[in-house]
Tab-separated table of C-alpha atoms in Angstrom:
chain	number	residue	atom	x	y	z
A	1	MET	CA	-90.180	26.828	67.948
A	2	PRO	CA	-87.040	26.997	69.915
A	3	GLY	CA	-86.582	23.260	69.319
A	4	THR	CA	-87.044	23.655	65.589
A	5	ALA	CA	-84.552	26.499	65.473
A	6	ALA	CA	-82.028	24.530	67.398
A	7	GLY	CA	-82.496	21.518	65.171
A	8	GLY	CA	-82.168	23.701	62.066
A	9	THR	CA	-79.030	25.247	63.380
A	10	GLY	CA	-77.496	21.819	64.015
A	11	SER	CA	-78.298	20.634	60.483
A	12	GLY	CA	-76.729	23.770	59.018
A	13	ARG	CA	-73.576	23.234	60.994
A	14	LYS	CA	-73.341	19.669	59.726
A	15	ARG	CA	-73.753	20.872	56.125
A	16	TRP	CA	-71.041	23.502	56.606
A	17	GLY	CA	-68.776	20.893	58.133
A	18	TRP	CA	-69.191	18.517	55.206
A	19	ALA	CA	-68.656	21.350	52.763
A	20	ALA	CA	-65.429	22.384	54.492
A	21	LEU	CA	-64.244	18.795	54.559
A	22	MET	CA	-64.956	18.316	50.867
A	23	ALA	CA	-63.334	21.637	50.021
A	24	GLY	CA	-60.243	20.614	51.967
A	25	ALA	CA	-60.108	17.257	50.197
A	26	PHE	CA	-60.500	19.017	46.862
A	27	LEU	CA	-57.671	21.453	47.643
A	28	ALA	CA	-55.458	18.609	48.823
A	29	GLY	CA	-56.125	16.752	45.553
A	30	LEU	CA	-55.244	19.824	43.525
A	31	LEU	CA	-52.038	20.190	45.518
A	32	LEU	CA	-51.039	16.566	44.829
A	33	VAL	CA	-51.817	16.902	41.109
A	34	GLY	CA	-49.786	20.119	40.963
A	35	ILE	CA	-46.811	18.469	42.622
A	36	ALA	CA	-47.065	15.541	40.221
A	37	LEU	CA	-47.165	17.880	37.214
A	38	ILE	CA	-44.176	19.847	38.458
A	39	ARG	CA	-42.096	16.657	38.846
A	40	ALA	CA	-43.121	15.077	35.507
A	41	PRO	CA	-40.108	16.305	33.386
A	42	GLU	CA	-37.673	14.700	35.806
A	43	THR	CA	-39.297	11.294	35.377
A	44	GLU	CA	-38.961	11.600	31.563
A	45	ARG	CA	-35.174	12.100	31.594
A	46	PRO	CA	-32.973	9.395	30.039
A	47	ALA	CA	-31.708	6.817	32.507
A	48	SER	CA	-28.135	7.922	31.969
A	49	ASP	CA	-28.958	11.340	33.407
A	50	ASN	CA	-30.047	9.794	36.704
A	51	PRO	CA	-27.035	8.987	38.893
A	52	ALA	CA	-29.099	6.496	40.848
A	53	ASN	CA	-29.787	4.453	37.726
A	54	PRO	CA	-26.594	4.174	35.594
A	55	PRO	CA	-27.010	2.993	31.969
A	56	ALA	CA	-26.166	-0.543	30.911
A	57	ALA	CA	-22.747	-1.029	29.307
A	58	ILE	CA	-22.763	-0.358	25.525
A	59	PRO	CA	-20.796	-2.876	23.431
A	60	PRO	CA	-18.023	-1.327	21.326
A	61	SER	CA	-19.013	-0.524	17.761
A	62	SER	CA	-17.735	-2.724	14.973
A	63	VAL	CA	-17.637	0.293	12.649
A	64	PRO	CA	-14.217	2.000	12.546
A	65	SER	CA	-14.178	5.533	13.838
A	66	ASP	CA	-13.196	8.447	11.614
A	67	ASN	CA	-11.409	9.890	14.622
A	68	GLY	CA	-8.110	8.118	15.060
A	69	ALA	CA	-7.791	9.170	18.672
A	70	ALA	CA	-11.230	7.868	19.637
A	71	GLY	CA	-11.309	4.704	17.519
A	72	PRO	CA	-9.408	1.476	18.016
A	73	ALA	CA	-5.712	1.467	17.177
A	74	PRO	CA	-5.152	0.570	13.482
A	75	ARG	CA	-3.756	-2.859	12.765
A	76	PRO	CA	-0.127	-2.780	11.595
A	77	PRO	CA	0.164	-3.412	7.837
A	78	ILE	CA	1.431	-6.768	6.625
A	79	PRO	CA	5.093	-6.418	5.588
A	80	ARG	CA	5.545	-6.706	1.819
A	81	LEU	CA	8.440	-7.827	-0.341
A	82	ALA	CA	8.616	-7.063	-4.069
A	83	ILE	CA	10.962	-9.411	-5.929
A	84	VAL	CA	12.166	-8.007	-9.257
A	85	VAL	CA	13.788	-10.449	-11.699
A	86	ASP	CA	16.009	-8.679	-14.235
A	87	GLY	CA	17.306	-9.545	-17.679
A	88	LEU	CA	14.535	-11.682	-19.171
A	89	GLY	CA	13.747	-11.969	-22.866
A	90	TYR	CA	16.977	-13.290	-24.366
A	91	ASP	CA	17.018	-16.955	-23.240
A	92	PRO	CA	13.686	-18.628	-24.096
A	93	VAL	CA	14.360	-21.896	-22.251
A	94	ARG	CA	15.619	-20.256	-19.072
A	95	ASP	CA	12.920	-17.581	-19.213
A	96	ALA	CA	10.167	-20.211	-19.385
A	97	GLU	CA	11.409	-21.759	-16.145
A	98	TRP	CA	10.450	-18.600	-14.255
A	99	LEU	CA	6.810	-18.892	-15.309
A	100	ASP	CA	6.106	-21.552	-12.678
A	101	PHE	CA	7.499	-19.435	-9.841
A	102	PRO	CA	5.119	-19.978	-6.901
A	103	GLU	CA	5.001	-16.377	-5.608
A	104	ARG	CA	4.090	-13.065	-7.179
A	105	ILE	CA	7.125	-11.423	-8.783
A	106	THR	CA	7.852	-8.579	-11.167
A	107	VAL	CA	9.708	-9.586	-14.313
A	108	SER	CA	11.872	-6.949	-15.950
A	109	VAL	CA	11.993	-7.728	-19.674
A	110	LEU	CA	14.614	-6.476	-22.099
A	111	PRO	CA	13.231	-5.290	-25.451
A	112	TYR	CA	13.895	-6.890	-28.837
A	113	GLY	CA	14.895	-10.298	-27.427
A	114	PRO	CA	13.856	-13.620	-29.009
A	115	SER	CA	11.426	-14.321	-26.145
A	116	SER	CA	10.630	-10.789	-24.958
A	117	LYS	CA	7.082	-10.589	-26.301
A	118	SER	CA	5.981	-14.165	-25.687
A	119	PHE	CA	7.480	-14.304	-22.210
A	120	ALA	CA	5.942	-10.965	-21.185
A	121	ALA	CA	2.523	-12.127	-22.400
A	122	SER	CA	2.776	-15.413	-20.470
A	123	ALA	CA	4.043	-13.660	-17.342
A	124	ARG	CA	1.112	-11.251	-17.375
A	125	THR	CA	-1.283	-14.182	-17.752
A	126	ARG	CA	0.327	-15.763	-14.679
A	127	GLY	CA	-0.429	-12.625	-12.657
A	128	PHE	CA	3.174	-11.430	-12.513
A	129	GLY	CA	4.105	-7.785	-12.803
A	130	VAL	CA	5.770	-6.896	-16.123
A	131	ILE	CA	8.092	-3.944	-16.565
A	132	LEU	CA	10.439	-2.858	-19.339
A	133	HIS	CA	14.165	-3.248	-18.612
A	134	VAL	CA	15.473	-0.149	-20.403
A	135	PRO	CA	19.139	-0.275	-21.464
A	136	MET	CA	20.988	2.846	-20.387
A	137	GLU	CA	24.517	4.129	-20.753
A	138	PRO	CA	26.962	2.748	-18.173
A	139	GLU	CA	30.182	4.341	-16.991
A	140	GLY	CA	32.300	1.603	-18.537
A	141	ALA	CA	32.296	-0.107	-21.908
A	142	VAL	CA	29.108	-1.792	-23.122
A	143	ALA	CA	29.423	-5.565	-23.208
A	144	ASP	CA	25.994	-6.868	-24.260
A	145	ARG	CA	23.572	-6.917	-27.184
A	146	THR	CA	21.641	-3.869	-26.058
A	147	GLU	CA	24.349	-1.429	-27.169
A	148	PRO	CA	22.572	-0.387	-30.402
A	149	PHE	CA	19.532	0.968	-28.544
A	150	LEU	CA	20.982	2.329	-25.304
A	151	LEU	CA	19.702	5.608	-23.930
A	152	ARG	CA	22.724	7.882	-23.666
A	153	ARG	CA	23.564	11.178	-21.997
A	154	GLY	CA	23.449	14.131	-24.340
A	155	MET	CA	20.877	12.575	-26.665
A	156	PRO	CA	18.236	15.025	-27.892
A	157	PRO	CA	15.021	14.667	-25.871
A	158	GLU	CA	13.154	13.625	-29.020
A	159	GLU	CA	15.519	10.712	-29.604
A	160	ILE	CA	15.258	9.505	-25.994
A	161	ALA	CA	11.471	9.647	-26.205
A	162	GLU	CA	11.407	7.878	-29.581
A	163	ARG	CA	13.758	5.088	-28.493
A	164	PHE	CA	11.774	4.524	-25.341
A	165	ALA	CA	8.472	4.461	-27.242
A	166	ARG	CA	9.783	1.770	-29.597
A	167	MET	CA	11.012	-0.338	-26.676
A	168	ALA	CA	7.659	-0.013	-24.924
A	169	ALA	CA	5.852	-1.068	-28.103
A	170	ASP	CA	7.996	-4.213	-28.230
A	171	VAL	CA	6.846	-5.230	-24.715
A	172	PRO	CA	3.227	-4.001	-24.703
A	173	GLN	CA	2.383	-5.811	-21.444
A	174	ALA	CA	4.736	-3.549	-19.480
A	175	ASN	CA	3.344	-0.724	-17.339
A	176	GLY	CA	6.593	0.251	-15.634
A	177	ALA	CA	10.311	0.427	-16.332
A	178	SER	CA	13.664	-0.179	-14.690
A	179	ASN	CA	17.189	0.587	-15.816
A	180	HIS	CA	19.505	-2.008	-17.333
A	181	MET	CA	23.048	-0.843	-16.531
A	182	GLY	CA	22.760	2.971	-16.620
A	183	SER	CA	25.349	3.991	-14.020
A	184	ALA	CA	26.166	7.022	-16.194
A	185	PHE	CA	22.673	7.830	-17.469
A	186	THR	CA	20.881	7.569	-14.118
A	187	SER	CA	23.436	9.918	-12.537
A	188	ASP	CA	22.670	12.661	-15.056
A	189	LEU	CA	19.703	14.755	-13.905
A	190	ALA	CA	19.046	16.317	-17.316
A	191	ALA	CA	18.934	12.923	-19.029
A	192	MET	CA	16.766	11.388	-16.305
A	193	ALA	CA	14.380	14.357	-16.409
A	194	VAL	CA	13.777	13.707	-20.121
A	195	PHE	CA	13.317	9.988	-19.446
A	196	ALA	CA	10.881	10.748	-16.623
A	197	GLN	CA	8.712	12.770	-18.982
A	198	ALA	CA	8.680	9.851	-21.421
A	199	LEU	CA	7.534	7.546	-18.611
A	200	LYS	CA	4.867	10.007	-17.542
A	201	GLY	CA	3.524	10.159	-21.087
A	202	LYS	CA	3.011	6.384	-21.046
A	203	GLY	CA	1.647	6.283	-17.503
A	204	PHE	CA	4.596	4.120	-16.392
A	205	PHE	CA	6.170	3.849	-12.950
A	206	PHE	CA	9.918	3.482	-12.393
A	207	VAL	CA	12.108	1.072	-10.448
A	208	ASP	CA	15.625	2.400	-9.928
A	209	SER	CA	18.037	-0.537	-10.041
A	210	VAL	CA	20.597	1.678	-8.243
A	211	THR	CA	23.558	0.735	-10.393
A	212	SER	CA	25.288	3.910	-9.193
A	213	ALA	CA	25.518	5.499	-5.771
A	214	GLY	CA	25.058	8.816	-7.557
A	215	THR	CA	21.702	7.974	-9.110
A	216	VAL	CA	19.195	10.806	-9.316
A	217	GLY	CA	16.349	8.556	-10.417
A	218	SER	CA	14.130	9.224	-7.416
A	219	MET	CA	14.648	12.981	-7.679
A	220	ALA	CA	13.816	13.070	-11.394
A	221	MET	CA	10.707	10.953	-10.943
A	222	GLU	CA	9.449	13.001	-8.016
A	223	GLN	CA	9.897	16.227	-9.951
A	224	ALA	CA	7.960	14.773	-12.896
A	225	GLY	CA	5.249	13.233	-10.739
A	226	VAL	CA	6.080	9.645	-11.754
A	227	PRO	CA	5.475	6.900	-9.160
A	228	ALA	CA	8.796	5.306	-8.285
A	229	THR	CA	10.671	3.044	-5.945
A	230	ARG	CA	14.232	1.761	-5.764
A	231	ARG	CA	16.084	-1.435	-5.189
A	232	ASP	CA	16.873	-2.048	-1.524
A	233	VAL	CA	18.798	-5.321	-1.704
A	234	PHE	CA	20.679	-7.019	-4.547
A	235	LEU	CA	20.295	-10.761	-4.008
A	236	ASP	CA	22.830	-12.271	-6.395
A	237	ASP	CA	25.597	-9.783	-7.006
A	238	ASP	CA	27.585	-12.627	-5.448
A	239	VAL	CA	26.042	-15.995	-6.386
A	240	ARG	CA	27.585	-18.012	-3.556
A	241	PRO	CA	24.703	-19.648	-1.643
A	242	GLY	CA	25.824	-18.268	1.713
A	243	GLU	CA	26.011	-14.733	0.351
A	244	MET	CA	22.570	-14.973	-1.235
A	245	ARG	CA	21.153	-16.201	2.078
A	246	ARG	CA	22.740	-13.213	3.783
A	247	GLN	CA	21.205	-10.764	1.299
A	248	TRP	CA	17.829	-12.487	1.617
A	249	ALA	CA	17.975	-12.114	5.396
A	250	ALA	CA	18.727	-8.411	4.939
A	251	ALA	CA	15.661	-7.997	2.709
A	252	ILE	CA	13.435	-9.835	5.201
A	253	ALA	CA	14.695	-7.689	8.084
A	254	LEU	CA	14.122	-4.494	6.122
A	255	ALA	CA	10.582	-5.506	5.120
A	256	LYS	CA	9.711	-6.217	8.748
A	257	GLU	CA	11.278	-2.996	10.004
A	258	ARG	CA	9.972	-0.625	7.332
A	259	GLY	CA	6.900	-2.481	6.120
A	260	GLU	CA	8.238	-3.019	2.601
A	261	ALA	CA	11.385	-3.841	0.653
A	262	VAL	CA	12.422	-4.297	-2.982
A	263	LEU	CA	14.695	-7.248	-3.726
A	264	LEU	CA	16.455	-7.276	-7.095
A	265	CYS	CA	18.002	-10.356	-8.722
A	266	HIS	CA	19.078	-11.705	-12.095
A	267	ALA	CA	17.202	-14.369	-14.045
A	268	ARG	CA	19.893	-16.938	-13.360
A	269	ARG	CA	19.146	-20.598	-12.696
A	270	GLU	CA	21.166	-20.626	-9.490
A	271	THR	CA	19.262	-17.564	-8.316
A	272	ARG	CA	15.919	-19.219	-8.998
A	273	LYS	CA	17.023	-22.340	-7.138
A	274	ALA	CA	18.128	-20.283	-4.120
A	275	LEU	CA	14.861	-18.315	-4.079
A	276	LEU	CA	12.748	-21.479	-4.147
A	277	GLU	CA	14.614	-22.713	-1.073
A	278	LEU	CA	14.225	-19.381	0.738
A	279	LEU	CA	10.565	-18.616	-0.062
A	280	PRO	CA	9.026	-20.633	2.817
A	281	GLN	CA	10.524	-18.086	5.191
A	282	LEU	CA	8.126	-15.439	3.876
A	283	ARG	CA	5.085	-17.151	5.360
A	284	LYS	CA	6.970	-17.960	8.530
A	285	GLU	CA	7.860	-14.287	8.988
A	286	GLY	CA	4.372	-13.058	7.999
A	287	ILE	CA	5.607	-11.271	4.870
A	288	ARG	CA	3.579	-11.046	1.668
A	289	ALA	CA	5.184	-11.256	-1.774
A	290	VAL	CA	3.741	-8.555	-4.058
A	291	THR	CA	4.440	-7.029	-7.449
A	292	VAL	CA	5.987	-3.568	-7.645
A	293	GLU	CA	2.694	-2.273	-9.023
A	294	GLU	CA	0.890	-3.566	-5.915
A	295	LEU	CA	3.583	-2.142	-3.668
A	296	LEU	CA	3.186	1.336	-5.134
A	297	ALA	CA	-0.616	1.140	-5.162
A	298	THR	CA	-0.838	0.315	-1.458
A	299	ARG	CA	1.940	2.603	-0.290
A	300	PRO	CA	0.693	5.278	2.156
A	301	PRO	CA	0.552	8.779	0.636
A	302	ARG	CA	3.751	10.738	1.053
A	303	VAL	CA	3.488	13.483	3.664
A	304	PRO	CA	5.098	16.704	2.419
A	305	ASP	CA	8.045	17.968	4.418
A	306	GLY	CA	7.251	20.575	7.018
A	307	THR	CA	3.682	19.460	7.690
């Protein structure tokens, strides 16, 4: 009996020992699983949040950013030069010579001339800009055939509007206007305000030929909400080749400095010859020849003063 009791006691101790060992293993397993569960969120973090594992470099986006400060610097615009050729419509043979001009130009056509309509139609087909060269009152005596239909200071607004409407109907391809002569008319704000309203009614833009230092053309157009620009350089006021080259160089320099320039010239044969010799410089200088319409369409919006 004592032997049986002793043997039973030994077997019980072994069973308790195995039970304790298994319980300890079970508790240790629970502890390890708990630790693993507690650490799980950290292993799911993005790689960039782990300083020990920096993210791979991201290539720059090819899509421009809406934020100017964050996106790449904008490319500088291509300088543009608008060449305006004045006084067409009254010499059919000479006018036709301008139709093969190799760059985009804006032709300013006088109304009621023998070739005004046909030349304007051909010029528009060629892709040239076409504007109406509106005769206006000069300071001195009138010395050309436009005297009967000049716009004059002191005219009733209805007469200015009617005269302009008839001129525009004679050159229906035109979508803008410039002044022929007009040193007196363009210096009169009341007269130019009436003219600006006539332009606005037709949806025209305006090119101020700047035949007077006192012109108020830009002011009148701005007040009426009419798109406008003005002549920067007069190519052939002096037709000597050296002087025309000097004026051309001034226009090129201005276009490069400011991004755009308007060059005005007459429809003379010597002027055309000089321009054909000078044109290769445009490509060399990285300047694009455009029409006035294109120049105004791509001009950055004007920022109001004080903003």
